[in-house]
PDB file of C-alpha atoms and ligand atoms in Angstrom:
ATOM      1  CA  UNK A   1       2.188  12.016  23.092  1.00 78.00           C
ATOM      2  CA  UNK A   2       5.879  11.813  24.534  1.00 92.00           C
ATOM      3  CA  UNK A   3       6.818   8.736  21.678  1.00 98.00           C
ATOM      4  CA  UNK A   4      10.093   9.348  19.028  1.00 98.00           C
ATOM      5  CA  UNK A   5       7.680   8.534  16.011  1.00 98.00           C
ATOM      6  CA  UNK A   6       4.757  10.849  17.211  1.00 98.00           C
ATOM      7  CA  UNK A   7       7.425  13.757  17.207  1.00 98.00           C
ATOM      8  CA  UNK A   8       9.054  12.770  13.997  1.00 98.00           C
ATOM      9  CA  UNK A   9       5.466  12.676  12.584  1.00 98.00           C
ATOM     10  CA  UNK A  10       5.220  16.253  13.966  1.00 97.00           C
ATOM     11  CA  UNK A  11       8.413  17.328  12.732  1.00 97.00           C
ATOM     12  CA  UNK A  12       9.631  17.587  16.742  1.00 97.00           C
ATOM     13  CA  UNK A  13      12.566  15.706  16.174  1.00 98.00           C
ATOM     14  CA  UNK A  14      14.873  15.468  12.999  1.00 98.00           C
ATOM     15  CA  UNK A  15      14.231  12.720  10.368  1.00 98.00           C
ATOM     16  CA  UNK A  16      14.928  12.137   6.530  1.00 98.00           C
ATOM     17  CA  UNK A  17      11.045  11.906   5.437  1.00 98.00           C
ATOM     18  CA  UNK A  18      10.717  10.405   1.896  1.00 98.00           C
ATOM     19  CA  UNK A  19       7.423  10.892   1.882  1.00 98.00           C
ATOM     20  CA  UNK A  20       3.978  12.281   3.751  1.00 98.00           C
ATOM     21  CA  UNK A  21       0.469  13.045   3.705  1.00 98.00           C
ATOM     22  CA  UNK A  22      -2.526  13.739   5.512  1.00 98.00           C
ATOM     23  CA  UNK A  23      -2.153   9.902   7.318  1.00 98.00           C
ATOM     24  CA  UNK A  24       0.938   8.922   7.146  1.00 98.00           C
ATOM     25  CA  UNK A  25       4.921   9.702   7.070  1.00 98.00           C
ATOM     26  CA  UNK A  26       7.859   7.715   5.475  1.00 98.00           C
ATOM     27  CA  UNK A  27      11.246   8.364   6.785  1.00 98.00           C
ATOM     28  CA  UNK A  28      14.825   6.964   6.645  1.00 98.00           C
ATOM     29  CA  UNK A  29      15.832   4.452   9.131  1.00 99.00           C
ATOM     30  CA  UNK A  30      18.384   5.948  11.560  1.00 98.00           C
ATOM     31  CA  UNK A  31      20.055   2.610  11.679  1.00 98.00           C
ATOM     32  CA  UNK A  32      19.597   1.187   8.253  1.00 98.00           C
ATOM     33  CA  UNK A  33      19.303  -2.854   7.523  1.00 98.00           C
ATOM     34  CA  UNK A  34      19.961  -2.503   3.894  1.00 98.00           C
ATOM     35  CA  UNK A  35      20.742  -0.016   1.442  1.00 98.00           C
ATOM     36  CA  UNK A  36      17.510   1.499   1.203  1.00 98.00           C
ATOM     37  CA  UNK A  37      15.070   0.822   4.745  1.00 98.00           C
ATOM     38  CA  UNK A  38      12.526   3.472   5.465  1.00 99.00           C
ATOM     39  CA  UNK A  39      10.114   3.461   7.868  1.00 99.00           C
ATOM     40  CA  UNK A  40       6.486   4.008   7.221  1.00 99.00           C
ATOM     41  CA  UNK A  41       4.241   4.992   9.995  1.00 99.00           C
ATOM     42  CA  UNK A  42       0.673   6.223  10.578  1.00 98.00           C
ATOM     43  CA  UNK A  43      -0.136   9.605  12.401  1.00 98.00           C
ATOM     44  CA  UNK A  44      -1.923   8.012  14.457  1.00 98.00           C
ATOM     45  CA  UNK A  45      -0.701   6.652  17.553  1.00 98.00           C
ATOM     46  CA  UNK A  46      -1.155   2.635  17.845  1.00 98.00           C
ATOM     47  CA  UNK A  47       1.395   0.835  19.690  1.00 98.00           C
ATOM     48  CA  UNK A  48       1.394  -2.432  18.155  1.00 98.00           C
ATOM     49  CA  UNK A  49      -0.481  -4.259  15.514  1.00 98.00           C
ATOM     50  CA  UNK A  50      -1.665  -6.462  18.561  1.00 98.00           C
ATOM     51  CA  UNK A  51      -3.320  -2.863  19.482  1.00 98.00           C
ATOM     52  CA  UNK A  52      -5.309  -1.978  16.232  1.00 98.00           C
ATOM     53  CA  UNK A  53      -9.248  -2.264  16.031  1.00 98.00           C
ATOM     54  CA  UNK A  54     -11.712  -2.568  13.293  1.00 98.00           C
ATOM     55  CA  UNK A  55     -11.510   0.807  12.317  1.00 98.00           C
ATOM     56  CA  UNK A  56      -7.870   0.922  11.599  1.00 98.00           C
ATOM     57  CA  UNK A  57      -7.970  -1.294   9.276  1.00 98.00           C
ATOM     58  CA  UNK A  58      -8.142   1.047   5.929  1.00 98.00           C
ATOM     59  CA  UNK A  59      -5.313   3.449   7.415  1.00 98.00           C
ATOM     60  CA  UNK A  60      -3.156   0.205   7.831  1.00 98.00           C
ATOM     61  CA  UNK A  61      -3.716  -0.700   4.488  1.00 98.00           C
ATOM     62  CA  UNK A  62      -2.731   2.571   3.107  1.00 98.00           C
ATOM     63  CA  UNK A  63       0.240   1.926   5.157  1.00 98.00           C
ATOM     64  CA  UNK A  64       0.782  -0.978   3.054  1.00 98.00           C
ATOM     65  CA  UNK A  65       0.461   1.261  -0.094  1.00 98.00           C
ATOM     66  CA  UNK A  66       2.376   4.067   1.013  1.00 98.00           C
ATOM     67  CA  UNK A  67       5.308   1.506   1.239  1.00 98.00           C
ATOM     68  CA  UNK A  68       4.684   0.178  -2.381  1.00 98.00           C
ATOM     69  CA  UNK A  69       4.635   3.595  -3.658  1.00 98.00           C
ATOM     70  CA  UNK A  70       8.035   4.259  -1.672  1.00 98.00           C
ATOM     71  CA  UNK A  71       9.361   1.124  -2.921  1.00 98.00           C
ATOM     72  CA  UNK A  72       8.918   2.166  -6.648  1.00 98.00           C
ATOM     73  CA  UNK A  73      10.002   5.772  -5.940  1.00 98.00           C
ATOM     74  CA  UNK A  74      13.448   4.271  -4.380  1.00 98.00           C
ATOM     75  CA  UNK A  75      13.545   2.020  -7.349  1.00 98.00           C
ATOM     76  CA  UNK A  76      13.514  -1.026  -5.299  1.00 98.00           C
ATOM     77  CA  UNK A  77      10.081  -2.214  -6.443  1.00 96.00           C
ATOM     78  CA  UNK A  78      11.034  -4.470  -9.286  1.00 97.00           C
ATOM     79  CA  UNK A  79      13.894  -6.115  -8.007  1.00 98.00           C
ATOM     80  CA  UNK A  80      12.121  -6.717  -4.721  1.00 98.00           C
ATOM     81  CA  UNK A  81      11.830  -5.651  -1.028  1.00 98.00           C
ATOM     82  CA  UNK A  82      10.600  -6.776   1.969  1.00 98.00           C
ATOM     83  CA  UNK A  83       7.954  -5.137   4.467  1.00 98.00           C
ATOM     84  CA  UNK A  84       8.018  -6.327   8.030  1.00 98.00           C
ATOM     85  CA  UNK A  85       5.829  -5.331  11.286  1.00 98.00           C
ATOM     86  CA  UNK A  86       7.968  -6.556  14.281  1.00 98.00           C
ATOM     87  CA  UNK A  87       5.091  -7.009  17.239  1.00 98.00           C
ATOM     88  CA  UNK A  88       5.860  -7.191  20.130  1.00 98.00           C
ATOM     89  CA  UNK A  89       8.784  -8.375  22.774  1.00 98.00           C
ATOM     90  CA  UNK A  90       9.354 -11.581  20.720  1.00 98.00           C
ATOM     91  CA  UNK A  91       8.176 -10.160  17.554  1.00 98.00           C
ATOM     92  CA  UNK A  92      11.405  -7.873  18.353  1.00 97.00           C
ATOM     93  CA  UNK A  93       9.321  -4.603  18.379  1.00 98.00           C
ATOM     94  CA  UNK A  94      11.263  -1.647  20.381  1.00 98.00           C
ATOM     95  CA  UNK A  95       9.551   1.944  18.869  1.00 98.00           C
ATOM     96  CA  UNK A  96       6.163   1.111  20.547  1.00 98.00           C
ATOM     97  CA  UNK A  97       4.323   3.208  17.959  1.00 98.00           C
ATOM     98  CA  UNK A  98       3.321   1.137  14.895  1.00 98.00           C
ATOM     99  CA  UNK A  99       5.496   0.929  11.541  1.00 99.00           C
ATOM    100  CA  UNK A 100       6.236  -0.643   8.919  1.00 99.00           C
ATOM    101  CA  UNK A 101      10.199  -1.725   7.839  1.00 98.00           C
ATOM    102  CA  UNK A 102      10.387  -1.113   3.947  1.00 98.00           C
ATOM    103  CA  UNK A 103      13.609  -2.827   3.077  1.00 98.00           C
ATOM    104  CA  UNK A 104      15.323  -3.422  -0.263  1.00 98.00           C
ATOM    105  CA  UNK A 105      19.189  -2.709  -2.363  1.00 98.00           C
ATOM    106  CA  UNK A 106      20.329  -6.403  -1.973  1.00 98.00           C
ATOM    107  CA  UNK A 107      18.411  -9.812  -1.397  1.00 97.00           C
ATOM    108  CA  UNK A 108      16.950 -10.765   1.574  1.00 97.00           C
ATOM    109  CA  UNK A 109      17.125 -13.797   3.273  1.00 97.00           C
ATOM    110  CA  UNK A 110      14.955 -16.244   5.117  1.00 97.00           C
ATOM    111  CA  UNK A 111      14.155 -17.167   7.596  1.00 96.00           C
ATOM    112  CA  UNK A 112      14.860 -14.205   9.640  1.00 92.00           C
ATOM    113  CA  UNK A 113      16.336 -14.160  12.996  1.00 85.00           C
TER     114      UNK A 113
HETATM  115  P1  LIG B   1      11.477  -2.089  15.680  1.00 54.29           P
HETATM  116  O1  LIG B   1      12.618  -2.863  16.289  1.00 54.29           O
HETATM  117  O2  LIG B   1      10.660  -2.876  14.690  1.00 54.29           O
HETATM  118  O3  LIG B   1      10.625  -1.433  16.750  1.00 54.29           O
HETATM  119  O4  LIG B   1      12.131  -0.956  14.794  1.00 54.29           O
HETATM  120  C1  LIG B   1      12.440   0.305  15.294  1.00 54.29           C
HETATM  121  C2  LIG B   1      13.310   0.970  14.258  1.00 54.29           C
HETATM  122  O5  LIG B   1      13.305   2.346  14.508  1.00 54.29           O
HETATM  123  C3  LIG B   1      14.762   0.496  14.264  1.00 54.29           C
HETATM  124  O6  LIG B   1      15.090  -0.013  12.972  1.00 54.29           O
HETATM  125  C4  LIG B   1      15.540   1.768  14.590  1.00 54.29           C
HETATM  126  O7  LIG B   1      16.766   1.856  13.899  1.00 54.29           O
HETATM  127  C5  LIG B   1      14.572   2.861  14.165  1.00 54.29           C
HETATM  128  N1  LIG B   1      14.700   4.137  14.844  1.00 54.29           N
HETATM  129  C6  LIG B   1      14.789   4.342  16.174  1.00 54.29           C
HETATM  130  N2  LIG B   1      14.855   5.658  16.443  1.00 54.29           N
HETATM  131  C7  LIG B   1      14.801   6.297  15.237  1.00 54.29           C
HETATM  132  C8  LIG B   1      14.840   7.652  14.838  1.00 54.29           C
HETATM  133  N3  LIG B   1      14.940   8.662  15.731  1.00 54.29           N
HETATM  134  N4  LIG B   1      14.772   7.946  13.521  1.00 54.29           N
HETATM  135  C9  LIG B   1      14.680   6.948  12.605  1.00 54.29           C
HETATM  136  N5  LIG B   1      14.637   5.644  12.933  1.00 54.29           N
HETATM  137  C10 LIG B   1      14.699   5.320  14.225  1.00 54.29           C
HETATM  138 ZN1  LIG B   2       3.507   7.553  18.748  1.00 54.29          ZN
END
């Protein structure tokens, strides 16, 4: 699959993974919001979240996890973070392979832009 997160998740092109497994990989935002914002991504190719079906469902969710348990290993988790999925052209989505902003290091605020 010829997409920048498919070959980060095969190691294809150069990225600062925090963490990865069997499913997923968490890696360093090239182009970070805030002092810690990783990106956490399934293995799996799915463009959008507009894109998943049924069966993704419990891999999505882990992707939910894996960004808790990246949260507390950053030491972000008790002061707070935010997770986002941008979807879409207005959802302002441009890595068309599904993933999950794990944000934290100052406050966030709201509502977003
Ligand atoms: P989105 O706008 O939600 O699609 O987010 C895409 C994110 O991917 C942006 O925050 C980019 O900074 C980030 N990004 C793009 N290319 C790379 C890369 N090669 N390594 C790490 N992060 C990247
Ligand atoms: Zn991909």
């Amino acid at each position: 699959m010829d997409c920048i997160f498919c070959k980060i998740a095969r190691r294809q092109l150069p990225a600062k993974i925090v963490y990865e497994d069997d499913d997923v990989v968490a890696f360093n935002d090239i182009n970070p919001q805030a002092p810690v914002h990783v990106l956490v991504i399934p293995r799996k190719h799915i463009p959008r979240v507009a894109d998943m079906v049924e069966s993704d469902q419990q891999l999505m969710g882990k992707i939910i996890y894996t960004g808790k348990r990246v949260a507390e290993m950053l030491g972000i988790c008790e002061e707070g973070f935010r997770l986002v999925f941008n979807n879409g052209r207005y959802g302002g989505q441009h890595v068309y392979h599904i993933h999950l902003h794990v944000l934290g290091g100052r406050p966030m605020g709201w509502p977003p832009g």
